[in-house]
JSON list of C-alpha atoms in Angstrom, two decimals:
[
{"chain": "A", "resi": 15, "resn": "ARG", "atom": "CA", "xyz": [112.06, 81.73, 98.49]},
{"chain": "A", "resi": 16, "resn": "PRO", "atom": "CA", "xyz": [112.79, 85.24, 99.80]},
{"chain": "A", "resi": 17, "resn": "CYS", "atom": "CA", "xyz": [115.53, 85.86, 102.34]},
{"chain": "A", "resi": 18, "resn": "ASP", "atom": "CA", "xyz": [116.98, 89.00, 103.94]},
{"chain": "A", "resi": 19, "resn": "GLN", "atom": "CA", "xyz": [120.12, 87.56, 105.50]},
{"chain": "A", "resi": 20, "resn": "ILE", "atom": "CA", "xyz": [122.44, 84.80, 104.36]},
{"chain": "A", "resi": 21, "resn": "VAL", "atom": "CA", "xyz": [124.99, 82.89, 106.43]},
{"chain": "A", "resi": 22, "resn": "LEU", "atom": "CA", "xyz": [127.58, 80.83, 104.56]},
{"chain": "A", "resi": 23, "resn": "SER", "atom": "CA", "xyz": [130.34, 78.67, 106.01]},
{"chain": "A", "resi": 24, "resn": "SER", "atom": "CA", "xyz": [133.98, 78.48, 105.03]},
{"chain": "A", "resi": 25, "resn": "GLU", "atom": "CA", "xyz": [133.18, 75.25, 103.17]},
{"chain": "A", "resi": 26, "resn": "ASP", "atom": "CA", "xyz": [130.74, 77.06, 100.85]},
{"chain": "A", "resi": 27, "resn": "ALA", "atom": "CA", "xyz": [131.48, 79.13, 97.76]},
{"chain": "A", "resi": 28, "resn": "LEU", "atom": "CA", "xyz": [129.77, 82.13, 96.20]},
{"chain": "A", "resi": 29, "resn": "VAL", "atom": "CA", "xyz": [130.06, 83.25, 92.58]},
{"chain": "A", "resi": 30, "resn": "ALA", "atom": "CA", "xyz": [129.15, 86.94, 92.26]},
{"chain": "A", "resi": 31, "resn": "CYS", "atom": "CA", "xyz": [129.45, 89.43, 89.44]},
{"chain": "A", "resi": 32, "resn": "ALA", "atom": "CA", "xyz": [130.39, 93.10, 89.60]},
{"chain": "A", "resi": 33, "resn": "GLY", "atom": "CA", "xyz": [127.68, 94.47, 87.31]},
{"chain": "A", "resi": 34, "resn": "PHE", "atom": "CA", "xyz": [126.50, 98.06, 86.98]},
{"chain": "A", "resi": 35, "resn": "GLU", "atom": "CA", "xyz": [123.19, 97.87, 88.86]},
{"chain": "A", "resi": 36, "resn": "ASP", "atom": "CA", "xyz": [122.68, 98.38, 92.60]},
{"chain": "A", "resi": 37, "resn": "ARG", "atom": "CA", "xyz": [121.39, 94.83, 92.92]},
{"chain": "A", "resi": 38, "resn": "SER", "atom": "CA", "xyz": [124.84, 93.53, 91.98]},
{"chain": "A", "resi": 39, "resn": "LEU", "atom": "CA", "xyz": [125.65, 94.23, 95.65]},
{"chain": "A", "resi": 40, "resn": "GLY", "atom": "CA", "xyz": [122.42, 92.81, 97.08]},
{"chain": "A", "resi": 41, "resn": "VAL", "atom": "CA", "xyz": [123.66, 89.32, 97.97]},
{"chain": "A", "resi": 42, "resn": "LEU", "atom": "CA", "xyz": [127.07, 90.45, 99.21]},
{"chain": "A", "resi": 43, "resn": "ARG", "atom": "CA", "xyz": [125.42, 92.99, 101.50]},
{"chain": "A", "resi": 44, "resn": "ALA", "atom": "CA", "xyz": [123.01, 90.33, 102.78]},
{"chain": "A", "resi": 45, "resn": "LEU", "atom": "CA", "xyz": [125.89, 88.11, 103.92]},
{"chain": "A", "resi": 46, "resn": "GLU", "atom": "CA", "xyz": [126.24, 88.37, 107.69]},
{"chain": "A", "resi": 47, "resn": "SER", "atom": "CA", "xyz": [129.60, 89.16, 109.25]},
{"chain": "A", "resi": 48, "resn": "GLY", "atom": "CA", "xyz": [131.16, 85.86, 110.17]},
{"chain": "A", "resi": 49, "resn": "SER", "atom": "CA", "xyz": [130.31, 84.37, 106.80]},
{"chain": "A", "resi": 50, "resn": "GLU", "atom": "CA", "xyz": [133.61, 83.40, 105.24]},
{"chain": "A", "resi": 51, "resn": "PRO", "atom": "CA", "xyz": [132.83, 81.52, 102.04]},
{"chain": "A", "resi": 52, "resn": "ARG", "atom": "CA", "xyz": [135.18, 81.32, 99.12]},
{"chain": "A", "resi": 53, "resn": "ILE", "atom": "CA", "xyz": [134.10, 84.12, 96.78]},
{"chain": "A", "resi": 54, "resn": "ILE", "atom": "CA", "xyz": [134.75, 84.14, 93.07]},
{"chain": "A", "resi": 55, "resn": "LEU", "atom": "CA", "xyz": [134.16, 87.69, 91.82]},
{"chain": "A", "resi": 56, "resn": "VAL", "atom": "CA", "xyz": [133.49, 88.04, 88.09]},
{"chain": "A", "resi": 57, "resn": "GLU", "atom": "CA", "xyz": [134.85, 91.21, 86.51]},
{"chain": "A", "resi": 58, "resn": "TYR", "atom": "CA", "xyz": [133.68, 92.25, 83.06]},
{"chain": "A", "resi": 59, "resn": "ARG", "atom": "CA", "xyz": [136.06, 93.21, 80.28]},
{"chain": "A", "resi": 60, "resn": "PRO", "atom": "CA", "xyz": [136.13, 95.59, 78.52]},
{"chain": "A", "resi": 61, "resn": "THR", "atom": "CA", "xyz": [135.86, 97.62, 81.72]},
{"chain": "A", "resi": 62, "resn": "LEU", "atom": "CA", "xyz": [132.88, 99.94, 82.12]},
{"chain": "A", "resi": 63, "resn": "LEU", "atom": "CA", "xyz": [133.03, 102.86, 84.55]},
{"chain": "A", "resi": 64, "resn": "GLY", "atom": "CA", "xyz": [129.56, 102.05, 85.86]},
{"chain": "A", "resi": 65, "resn": "ASN", "atom": "CA", "xyz": [130.42, 98.57, 87.07]},
{"chain": "A", "resi": 66, "resn": "ARG", "atom": "CA", "xyz": [130.43, 98.14, 90.85]},
{"chain": "A", "resi": 67, "resn": "LEU", "atom": "CA", "xyz": [133.76, 96.32, 91.23]},
{"chain": "A", "resi": 68, "resn": "GLU", "atom": "CA", "xyz": [135.20, 98.54, 93.97]},
{"chain": "A", "resi": 69, "resn": "GLU", "atom": "CA", "xyz": [132.01, 98.33, 96.03]},
{"chain": "A", "resi": 70, "resn": "CYS", "atom": "CA", "xyz": [131.96, 94.54, 95.66]},
{"chain": "A", "resi": 71, "resn": "LEU", "atom": "CA", "xyz": [135.55, 94.42, 96.89]},
{"chain": "A", "resi": 72, "resn": "THR", "atom": "CA", "xyz": [134.59, 96.60, 99.86]},
{"chain": "A", "resi": 73, "resn": "GLU", "atom": "CA", "xyz": [131.86, 94.13, 100.83]},
{"chain": "A", "resi": 74, "resn": "CYS", "atom": "CA", "xyz": [134.32, 91.23, 100.55]},
{"chain": "A", "resi": 75, "resn": "ASN", "atom": "CA", "xyz": [136.70, 93.14, 102.80]},
{"chain": "A", "resi": 76, "resn": "ARG", "atom": "CA", "xyz": [133.90, 93.59, 105.37]},
{"chain": "A", "resi": 77, "resn": "LEU", "atom": "CA", "xyz": [133.55, 89.81, 105.43]},
{"chain": "A", "resi": 78, "resn": "GLY", "atom": "CA", "xyz": [137.29, 89.32, 105.75]},
{"chain": "A", "resi": 79, "resn": "VAL", "atom": "CA", "xyz": [137.41, 87.41, 102.45]},
{"chain": "A", "resi": 80, "resn": "VAL", "atom": "CA", "xyz": [139.89, 88.00, 99.64]},
{"chain": "A", "resi": 81, "resn": "PRO", "atom": "CA", "xyz": [137.94, 87.05, 96.49]},
{"chain": "A", "resi": 82, "resn": "ASP", "atom": "CA", "xyz": [139.33, 85.02, 93.63]},
{"chain": "A", "resi": 83, "resn": "PRO", "atom": "CA", "xyz": [139.04, 87.18, 90.51]},
{"chain": "A", "resi": 84, "resn": "TYR", "atom": "CA", "xyz": [137.68, 85.84, 87.23]},
{"chain": "A", "resi": 85, "resn": "VAL", "atom": "CA", "xyz": [137.79, 88.05, 84.14]},
{"chain": "A", "resi": 86, "resn": "TYR", "atom": "CA", "xyz": [134.84, 87.56, 81.79]},
{"chain": "A", "resi": 87, "resn": "ASP", "atom": "CA", "xyz": [135.77, 88.84, 78.35]},
{"chain": "A", "resi": 88, "resn": "ARG", "atom": "CA", "xyz": [132.48, 89.78, 76.72]},
{"chain": "A", "resi": 89, "resn": "GLU", "atom": "CA", "xyz": [134.16, 89.94, 73.31]},
{"chain": "A", "resi": 90, "resn": "ASN", "atom": "CA", "xyz": [135.52, 86.38, 73.71]},
{"chain": "A", "resi": 91, "resn": "PRO", "atom": "CA", "xyz": [133.04, 84.65, 76.04]},
{"chain": "A", "resi": 92, "resn": "ALA", "atom": "CA", "xyz": [133.40, 81.03, 74.90]},
{"chain": "A", "resi": 93, "resn": "GLY", "atom": "CA", "xyz": [133.99, 78.50, 77.69]},
{"chain": "A", "resi": 94, "resn": "ALA", "atom": "CA", "xyz": [133.31, 80.89, 80.58]},
{"chain": "A", "resi": 95, "resn": "GLY", "atom": "CA", "xyz": [130.72, 78.64, 82.22]},
{"chain": "A", "resi": 96, "resn": "ALA", "atom": "CA", "xyz": [133.03, 75.62, 82.30]},
{"chain": "A", "resi": 97, "resn": "ASP", "atom": "CA", "xyz": [135.95, 77.79, 83.45]},
{"chain": "A", "resi": 98, "resn": "LEU", "atom": "CA", "xyz": [134.00, 79.05, 86.46]},
{"chain": "A", "resi": 99, "resn": "TRP", "atom": "CA", "xyz": [132.79, 75.60, 87.45]},
{"chain": "A", "resi": 100, "resn": "ASN", "atom": "CA", "xyz": [136.33, 74.25, 87.18]},
{"chain": "A", "resi": 101, "resn": "LEU", "atom": "CA", "xyz": [137.39, 76.85, 89.74]},
{"chain": "A", "resi": 102, "resn": "LEU", "atom": "CA", "xyz": [134.84, 75.35, 92.15]},
{"chain": "A", "resi": 103, "resn": "GLN", "atom": "CA", "xyz": [135.90, 71.71, 91.95]},
{"chain": "A", "resi": 104, "resn": "GLY", "atom": "CA", "xyz": [137.52, 71.72, 95.41]},
{"chain": "A", "resi": 105, "resn": "VAL", "atom": "CA", "xyz": [134.47, 73.13, 97.23]},
{"chain": "A", "resi": 106, "resn": "SER", "atom": "CA", "xyz": [133.10, 70.66, 99.78]},
{"chain": "A", "resi": 107, "resn": "GLY", "atom": "CA", "xyz": [130.01, 72.64, 100.81]},
{"chain": "A", "resi": 108, "resn": "ARG", "atom": "CA", "xyz": [127.28, 74.27, 98.77]},
{"chain": "A", "resi": 109, "resn": "VAL", "atom": "CA", "xyz": [127.84, 76.47, 95.74]},
{"chain": "A", "resi": 110, "resn": "TYR", "atom": "CA", "xyz": [125.84, 79.70, 95.54]},
{"chain": "A", "resi": 111, "resn": "VAL", "atom": "CA", "xyz": [125.57, 81.56, 92.24]},
{"chain": "A", "resi": 112, "resn": "ASP", "atom": "CA", "xyz": [124.41, 85.18, 92.40]},
{"chain": "A", "resi": 113, "resn": "VAL", "atom": "CA", "xyz": [123.04, 85.96, 88.93]},
{"chain": "A", "resi": 114, "resn": "SER", "atom": "CA", "xyz": [121.89, 89.50, 89.83]},
{"chain": "A", "resi": 115, "resn": "GLY", "atom": "CA", "xyz": [124.74, 91.31, 88.06]},
{"chain": "A", "resi": 116, "resn": "MET", "atom": "CA", "xyz": [125.33, 88.78, 85.29]},
{"chain": "A", "resi": 117, "resn": "SER", "atom": "CA", "xyz": [124.59, 89.18, 81.60]},
{"chain": "A", "resi": 118, "resn": "ARG", "atom": "CA", "xyz": [122.02, 86.92, 79.97]},
{"chain": "A", "resi": 119, "resn": "LEU", "atom": "CA", "xyz": [124.74, 85.05, 78.10]},
{"chain": "A", "resi": 120, "resn": "LEU", "atom": "CA", "xyz": [126.83, 84.35, 81.20]},
{"chain": "A", "resi": 121, "resn": "ILE", "atom": "CA", "xyz": [123.79, 83.05, 83.09]},
{"chain": "A", "resi": 122, "resn": "VAL", "atom": "CA", "xyz": [122.98, 80.60, 80.28]},
{"chain": "A", "resi": 123, "resn": "GLN", "atom": "CA", "xyz": [126.62, 79.51, 80.01]},
{"chain": "A", "resi": 124, "resn": "LEU", "atom": "CA", "xyz": [126.74, 78.79, 83.76]},
{"chain": "A", "resi": 125, "resn": "VAL", "atom": "CA", "xyz": [123.44, 76.87, 83.75]},
{"chain": "A", "resi": 126, "resn": "ALA", "atom": "CA", "xyz": [124.48, 74.82, 80.72]},
{"chain": "A", "resi": 127, "resn": "ALA", "atom": "CA", "xyz": [127.78, 73.88, 82.35]},
{"chain": "A", "resi": 128, "resn": "CYS", "atom": "CA", "xyz": [126.23, 73.27, 85.78]},
{"chain": "A", "resi": 129, "resn": "THR", "atom": "CA", "xyz": [123.72, 70.69, 84.54]},
{"chain": "A", "resi": 130, "resn": "THR", "atom": "CA", "xyz": [126.51, 68.46, 83.27]},
{"chain": "A", "resi": 131, "resn": "LEU", "atom": "CA", "xyz": [128.43, 68.39, 86.56]},
{"chain": "A", "resi": 132, "resn": "ALA", "atom": "CA", "xyz": [128.07, 66.30, 89.70]},
{"chain": "A", "resi": 133, "resn": "MET", "atom": "CA", "xyz": [127.82, 69.43, 91.89]},
{"chain": "A", "resi": 134, "resn": "PHE", "atom": "CA", "xyz": [124.49, 70.43, 90.36]},
{"chain": "A", "resi": 135, "resn": "PRO", "atom": "CA", "xyz": [122.39, 68.97, 93.27]},
{"chain": "A", "resi": 136, "resn": "ARG", "atom": "CA", "xyz": [124.23, 71.18, 95.79]},
{"chain": "A", "resi": 137, "resn": "THR", "atom": "CA", "xyz": [124.01, 74.43, 93.82]},
{"chain": "A", "resi": 138, "resn": "THR", "atom": "CA", "xyz": [121.72, 77.32, 94.81]},
{"chain": "A", "resi": 139, "resn": "VAL", "atom": "CA", "xyz": [120.91, 80.27, 92.55]},
{"chain": "A", "resi": 140, "resn": "LEU", "atom": "CA", "xyz": [120.53, 83.66, 94.24]},
{"chain": "A", "resi": 141, "resn": "TYR", "atom": "CA", "xyz": [118.81, 86.66, 92.66]},
{"chain": "A", "resi": 142, "resn": "ALA", "atom": "CA", "xyz": [118.42, 90.20, 94.00]},
{"chain": "A", "resi": 143, "resn": "GLU", "atom": "CA", "xyz": [115.33, 91.91, 92.63]},
{"chain": "A", "resi": 144, "resn": "PRO", "atom": "CA", "xyz": [115.51, 95.66, 91.96]},
{"chain": "A", "resi": 145, "resn": "GLU", "atom": "CA", "xyz": [113.19, 97.96, 93.87]},
{"chain": "A", "resi": 146, "resn": "HIS", "atom": "CA", "xyz": [112.23, 99.71, 90.61]},
{"chain": "A", "resi": 147, "resn": "TYR", "atom": "CA", "xyz": [112.26, 98.50, 87.03]},
{"chain": "A", "resi": 148, "resn": "TYR", "atom": "CA", "xyz": [113.19, 101.13, 84.50]},
{"chain": "A", "resi": 149, "resn": "PRO", "atom": "CA", "xyz": [111.86, 102.71, 82.43]},
{"chain": "A", "resi": 150, "resn": "PHE", "atom": "CA", "xyz": [108.60, 103.49, 84.21]},
{"chain": "A", "resi": 151, "resn": "GLU", "atom": "CA", "xyz": [105.38, 103.06, 82.26]},
{"chain": "A", "resi": 152, "resn": "GLU", "atom": "CA", "xyz": [104.88, 106.83, 81.95]},
{"chain": "A", "resi": 153, "resn": "GLN", "atom": "CA", "xyz": [108.36, 107.16, 80.46]},
{"chain": "A", "resi": 154, "resn": "VAL", "atom": "CA", "xyz": [107.56, 104.50, 77.88]},
{"chain": "A", "resi": 155, "resn": "VAL", "atom": "CA", "xyz": [104.29, 106.20, 76.93]},
{"chain": "A", "resi": 156, "resn": "GLU", "atom": "CA", "xyz": [106.14, 109.48, 76.49]},
{"chain": "A", "resi": 157, "resn": "VAL", "atom": "CA", "xyz": [108.58, 108.15, 73.93]},
{"chain": "A", "resi": 158, "resn": "ARG", "atom": "CA", "xyz": [106.50, 105.36, 72.36]},
{"chain": "A", "resi": 159, "resn": "ALA", "atom": "CA", "xyz": [105.43, 107.36, 69.32]},
{"chain": "A", "resi": 160, "resn": "SER", "atom": "CA", "xyz": [108.96, 108.34, 68.35]},
{"chain": "A", "resi": 161, "resn": "VAL", "atom": "CA", "xyz": [110.28, 104.80, 68.87]},
{"chain": "A", "resi": 162, "resn": "ALA", "atom": "CA", "xyz": [107.45, 103.24, 66.87]},
{"chain": "A", "resi": 163, "resn": "ASN", "atom": "CA", "xyz": [108.33, 105.37, 63.85]},
{"chain": "A", "resi": 164, "resn": "MET", "atom": "CA", "xyz": [112.07, 104.80, 64.09]},
{"chain": "A", "resi": 165, "resn": "ALA", "atom": "CA", "xyz": [113.40, 102.89, 61.08]},
{"chain": "A", "resi": 166, "resn": "VAL", "atom": "CA", "xyz": [116.33, 100.54, 61.50]},
{"chain": "A", "resi": 167, "resn": "GLU", "atom": "CA", "xyz": [118.06, 101.26, 58.23]},
{"chain": "A", "resi": 168, "resn": "PHE", "atom": "CA", "xyz": [121.54, 99.89, 59.00]},
{"chain": "A", "resi": 169, "resn": "LEU", "atom": "CA", "xyz": [121.69, 96.62, 60.91]},
{"chain": "A", "resi": 170, "resn": "SER", "atom": "CA", "xyz": [125.26, 97.33, 61.98]},
{"chain": "A", "resi": 171, "resn": "TRP", "atom": "CA", "xyz": [124.24, 100.34, 64.07]},
{"chain": "A", "resi": 172, "resn": "GLY", "atom": "CA", "xyz": [124.84, 99.57, 67.74]},
{"chain": "A", "resi": 173, "resn": "VAL", "atom": "CA", "xyz": [125.69, 95.90, 67.11]},
{"chain": "A", "resi": 174, "resn": "SER", "atom": "CA", "xyz": [129.40, 95.09, 66.86]},
{"chain": "A", "resi": 175, "resn": "GLU", "atom": "CA", "xyz": [128.94, 91.39, 66.12]},
{"chain": "A", "resi": 176, "resn": "ILE", "atom": "CA", "xyz": [126.78, 88.36, 66.85]},
{"chain": "A", "resi": 177, "resn": "THR", "atom": "CA", "xyz": [128.57, 85.90, 69.09]},
{"chain": "A", "resi": 178, "resn": "VAL", "atom": "CA", "xyz": [128.09, 82.14, 68.82]},
{"chain": "A", "resi": 179, "resn": "VAL", "atom": "CA", "xyz": [129.70, 80.11, 71.61]},
{"chain": "A", "resi": 180, "resn": "PRO", "atom": "CA", "xyz": [130.52, 76.42, 70.97]},
{"chain": "A", "resi": 181, "resn": "GLU", "atom": "CA", "xyz": [129.09, 75.14, 74.25]},
{"chain": "A", "resi": 182, "resn": "LEU", "atom": "CA", "xyz": [125.63, 76.47, 73.35]},
{"chain": "A", "resi": 183, "resn": "SER", "atom": "CA", "xyz": [125.67, 75.26, 69.75]},
{"chain": "A", "resi": 184, "resn": "SER", "atom": "CA", "xyz": [124.42, 72.13, 68.02]},
{"chain": "A", "resi": 185, "resn": "VAL", "atom": "CA", "xyz": [124.68, 70.76, 64.49]},
{"chain": "A", "resi": 186, "resn": "ALA", "atom": "CA", "xyz": [122.61, 72.64, 61.91]},
{"chain": "A", "resi": 187, "resn": "LEU", "atom": "CA", "xyz": [121.48, 70.37, 59.10]},
{"chain": "A", "resi": 188, "resn": "LEU", "atom": "CA", "xyz": [121.26, 71.69, 55.56]},
{"chain": "A", "resi": 189, "resn": "ASP", "atom": "CA", "xyz": [117.83, 73.16, 54.68]},
{"chain": "A", "resi": 190, "resn": "GLN", "atom": "CA", "xyz": [116.51, 72.36, 58.16]},
{"chain": "A", "resi": 191, "resn": "PRO", "atom": "CA", "xyz": [114.09, 75.07, 59.38]},
{"chain": "A", "resi": 192, "resn": "THR", "atom": "CA", "xyz": [115.25, 77.09, 62.38]},
{"chain": "A", "resi": 193, "resn": "HIS", "atom": "CA", "xyz": [113.25, 78.41, 65.32]},
{"chain": "A", "resi": 194, "resn": "LEU", "atom": "CA", "xyz": [114.46, 81.62, 66.97]},
{"chain": "A", "resi": 195, "resn": "ILE", "atom": "CA", "xyz": [113.46, 82.24, 70.61]},
{"chain": "A", "resi": 196, "resn": "VAL", "atom": "CA", "xyz": [114.02, 85.87, 71.59]},
{"chain": "A", "resi": 197, "resn": "PHE", "atom": "CA", "xyz": [114.02, 87.74, 74.89]},
{"chain": "A", "resi": 198, "resn": "PRO", "atom": "CA", "xyz": [113.60, 91.23, 73.42]},
{"chain": "A", "resi": 199, "resn": "SER", "atom": "CA", "xyz": [115.30, 94.23, 75.00]},
{"chain": "A", "resi": 200, "resn": "PHE", "atom": "CA", "xyz": [114.65, 97.94, 74.51]},
{"chain": "A", "resi": 201, "resn": "ASP", "atom": "CA", "xyz": [117.22, 97.89, 71.70]},
{"chain": "A", "resi": 202, "resn": "GLY", "atom": "CA", "xyz": [115.34, 96.79, 68.59]},
{"chain": "A", "resi": 203, "resn": "GLN", "atom": "CA", "xyz": [118.57, 96.81, 66.61]},
{"chain": "A", "resi": 204, "resn": "GLN", "atom": "CA", "xyz": [119.81, 93.73, 68.47]},
{"chain": "A", "resi": 205, "resn": "PHE", "atom": "CA", "xyz": [116.73, 91.74, 67.48]},
{"chain": "A", "resi": 206, "resn": "ALA", "atom": "CA", "xyz": [116.92, 92.99, 63.89]},
{"chain": "A", "resi": 207, "resn": "ALA", "atom": "CA", "xyz": [120.56, 91.95, 63.60]},
{"chain": "A", "resi": 208, "resn": "VAL", "atom": "CA", "xyz": [119.97, 88.45, 65.01]},
{"chain": "A", "resi": 209, "resn": "ARG", "atom": "CA", "xyz": [116.93, 87.90, 62.80]},
{"chain": "A", "resi": 210, "resn": "LYS", "atom": "CA", "xyz": [118.93, 88.92, 59.74]},
{"chain": "A", "resi": 211, "resn": "ASP", "atom": "CA", "xyz": [121.81, 86.62, 60.67]},
{"chain": "A", "resi": 212, "resn": "VAL", "atom": "CA", "xyz": [119.73, 83.56, 61.57]},
{"chain": "A", "resi": 213, "resn": "GLU", "atom": "CA", "xyz": [116.88, 83.97, 59.02]},
{"chain": "A", "resi": 214, "resn": "PRO", "atom": "CA", "xyz": [114.52, 81.80, 61.10]},
{"chain": "A", "resi": 215, "resn": "ALA", "atom": "CA", "xyz": [111.45, 80.00, 59.83]},
{"chain": "A", "resi": 216, "resn": "HIS", "atom": "CA", "xyz": [109.70, 80.60, 63.16]},
{"chain": "A", "resi": 217, "resn": "ILE", "atom": "CA", "xyz": [110.09, 83.22, 65.91]},
{"chain": "A", "resi": 218, "resn": "SER", "atom": "CA", "xyz": [108.91, 83.05, 69.52]},
{"chain": "A", "resi": 219, "resn": "MET", "atom": "CA", "xyz": [109.18, 86.20, 71.65]},
{"chain": "A", "resi": 220, "resn": "VAL", "atom": "CA", "xyz": [109.30, 85.96, 75.46]},
{"chain": "A", "resi": 221, "resn": "PHE", "atom": "CA", "xyz": [108.13, 89.13, 77.19]},
{"chain": "A", "resi": 222, "resn": "GLY", "atom": "CA", "xyz": [109.02, 89.82, 80.82]},
{"chain": "A", "resi": 223, "resn": "MET", "atom": "CA", "xyz": [106.69, 91.48, 83.31]},
{"chain": "A", "resi": 224, "resn": "PRO", "atom": "CA", "xyz": [106.73, 94.23, 84.36]}
]
């Protein structure tokens, strides 16, 4: 359900992430003065100049809250979901998770950990939607021809490694067919690298709109 303003009590907790998009600040800016929840602020490593960490800290300062930092190492992400939930064990109120600035992997790690914990029934997911999705359709049309003819000759281009985290893994039986479900991005090299590594028998592609 849509909301423009959010009021949280000192018994509540908010997990937010200092991503690079404007909407990373959407929930923090929607918190009314007087809201004093416990805030866990996720900071990405390696550090990117575009991430909005300082602006997130400014919003926390406006609320009079000193956030608890959590460093999410994107090169070693295993266990992050459980780590974050463990930090919330003493919260007596509701837990709010702002996924707006989070990576796809971190969101899945949090959801996977959350469903195994007793606090799941009192958890609310918050999402700030961007005013504009990029690229615009006219931009896509402009470059479509050149992208369509682009050959991915070296699978290592743009892909440092494929990460497998234990908490999202199950046992793979010998000679058992695999089914790859993909949320494709604008980087076709990522999909090519995963397909090469997994060698799936079946592929399902989930396309977002717009």
